[in-house]
GROMACS .gro file of C-alpha atoms in nm:
model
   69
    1UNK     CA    1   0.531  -4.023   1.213
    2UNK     CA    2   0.199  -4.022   1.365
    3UNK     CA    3  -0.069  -3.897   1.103
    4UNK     CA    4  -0.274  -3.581   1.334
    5UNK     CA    5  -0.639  -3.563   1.315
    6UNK     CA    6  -0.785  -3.264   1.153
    7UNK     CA    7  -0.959  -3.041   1.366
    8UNK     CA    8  -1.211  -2.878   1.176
    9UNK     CA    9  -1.425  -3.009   0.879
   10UNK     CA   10  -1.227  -3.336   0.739
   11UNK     CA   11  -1.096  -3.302   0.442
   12UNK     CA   12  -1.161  -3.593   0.217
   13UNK     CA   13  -0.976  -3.743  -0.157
   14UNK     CA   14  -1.229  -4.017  -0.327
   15UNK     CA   15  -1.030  -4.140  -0.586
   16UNK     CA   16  -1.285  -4.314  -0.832
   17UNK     CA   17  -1.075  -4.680  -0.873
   18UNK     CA   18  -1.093  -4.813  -1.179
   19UNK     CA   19  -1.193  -5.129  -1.283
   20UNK     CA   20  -0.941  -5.372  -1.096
   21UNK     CA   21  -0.927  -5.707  -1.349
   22UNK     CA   22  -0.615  -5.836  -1.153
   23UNK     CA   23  -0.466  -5.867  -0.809
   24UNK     CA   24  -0.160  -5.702  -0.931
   25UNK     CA   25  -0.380  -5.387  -1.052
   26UNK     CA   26  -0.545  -5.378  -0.707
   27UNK     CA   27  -0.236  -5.375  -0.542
   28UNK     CA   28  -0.064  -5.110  -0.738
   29UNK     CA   29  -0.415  -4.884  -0.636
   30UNK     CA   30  -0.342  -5.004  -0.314
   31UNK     CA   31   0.026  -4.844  -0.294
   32UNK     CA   32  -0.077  -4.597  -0.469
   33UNK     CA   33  -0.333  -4.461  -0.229
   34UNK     CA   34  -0.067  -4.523   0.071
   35UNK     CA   35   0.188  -4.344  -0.108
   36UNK     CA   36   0.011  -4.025  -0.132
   37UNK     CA   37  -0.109  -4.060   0.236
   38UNK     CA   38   0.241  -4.015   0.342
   39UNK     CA   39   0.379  -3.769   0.178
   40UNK     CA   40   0.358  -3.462   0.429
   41UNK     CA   41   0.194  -3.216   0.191
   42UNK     CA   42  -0.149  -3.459   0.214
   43UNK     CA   43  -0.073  -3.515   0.608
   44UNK     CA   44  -0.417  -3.373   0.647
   45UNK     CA   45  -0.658  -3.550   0.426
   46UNK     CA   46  -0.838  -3.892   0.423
   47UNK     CA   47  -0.770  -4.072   0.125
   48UNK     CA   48  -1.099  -4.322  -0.022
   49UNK     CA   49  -1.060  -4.559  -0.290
   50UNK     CA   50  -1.461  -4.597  -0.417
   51UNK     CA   51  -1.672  -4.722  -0.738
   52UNK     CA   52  -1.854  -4.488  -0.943
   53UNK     CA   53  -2.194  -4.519  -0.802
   54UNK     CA   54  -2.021  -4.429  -0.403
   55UNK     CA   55  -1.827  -4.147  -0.538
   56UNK     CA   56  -2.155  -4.044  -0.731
   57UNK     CA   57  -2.413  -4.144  -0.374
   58UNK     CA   58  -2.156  -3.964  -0.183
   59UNK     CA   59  -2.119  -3.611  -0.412
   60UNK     CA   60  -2.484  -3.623  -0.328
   61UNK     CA   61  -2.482  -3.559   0.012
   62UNK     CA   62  -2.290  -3.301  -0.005
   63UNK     CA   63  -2.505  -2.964  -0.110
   64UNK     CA   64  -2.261  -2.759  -0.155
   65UNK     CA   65  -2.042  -3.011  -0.411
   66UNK     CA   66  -2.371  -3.155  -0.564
   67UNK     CA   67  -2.178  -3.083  -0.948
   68UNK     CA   68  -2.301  -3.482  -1.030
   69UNK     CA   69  -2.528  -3.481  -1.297
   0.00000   0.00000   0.00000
């Protein structure tokens, strides 16, 4: 089915990826991540595969979730 738009504030799921030495581990994040955006429960959220330092940049815009040392 067609995945709806939130209305409201989006609600967002970085998922800190870890360090990818192979294709085959980036794919397996990869179907992962699409996976979970299927299943109906998560019909709702945006999922983000990001390094460290974006998870970290983009905590850090966010007052009210600033818990990154």
């Amino acid at each position: 089915g067609e995945k709806k738009c939130p209305s409201g504030p989006a609600k967002v799921f970085l998922l800190e990826k870890p360090l990818q030495e192979t294709s085959k581990k980036a794919r397996e994040l990869a179907d992962y991540i699409q996976e979970i955006e299927n299943d109906e429960k998560y019909h709702d959220f945006h999922f983000f595969a990001v390094d460290h330092y974006a998870a970290k940049w983009t905590l850090s815009q966010l007052p009210a979730l600033n818990t990154v040392p």
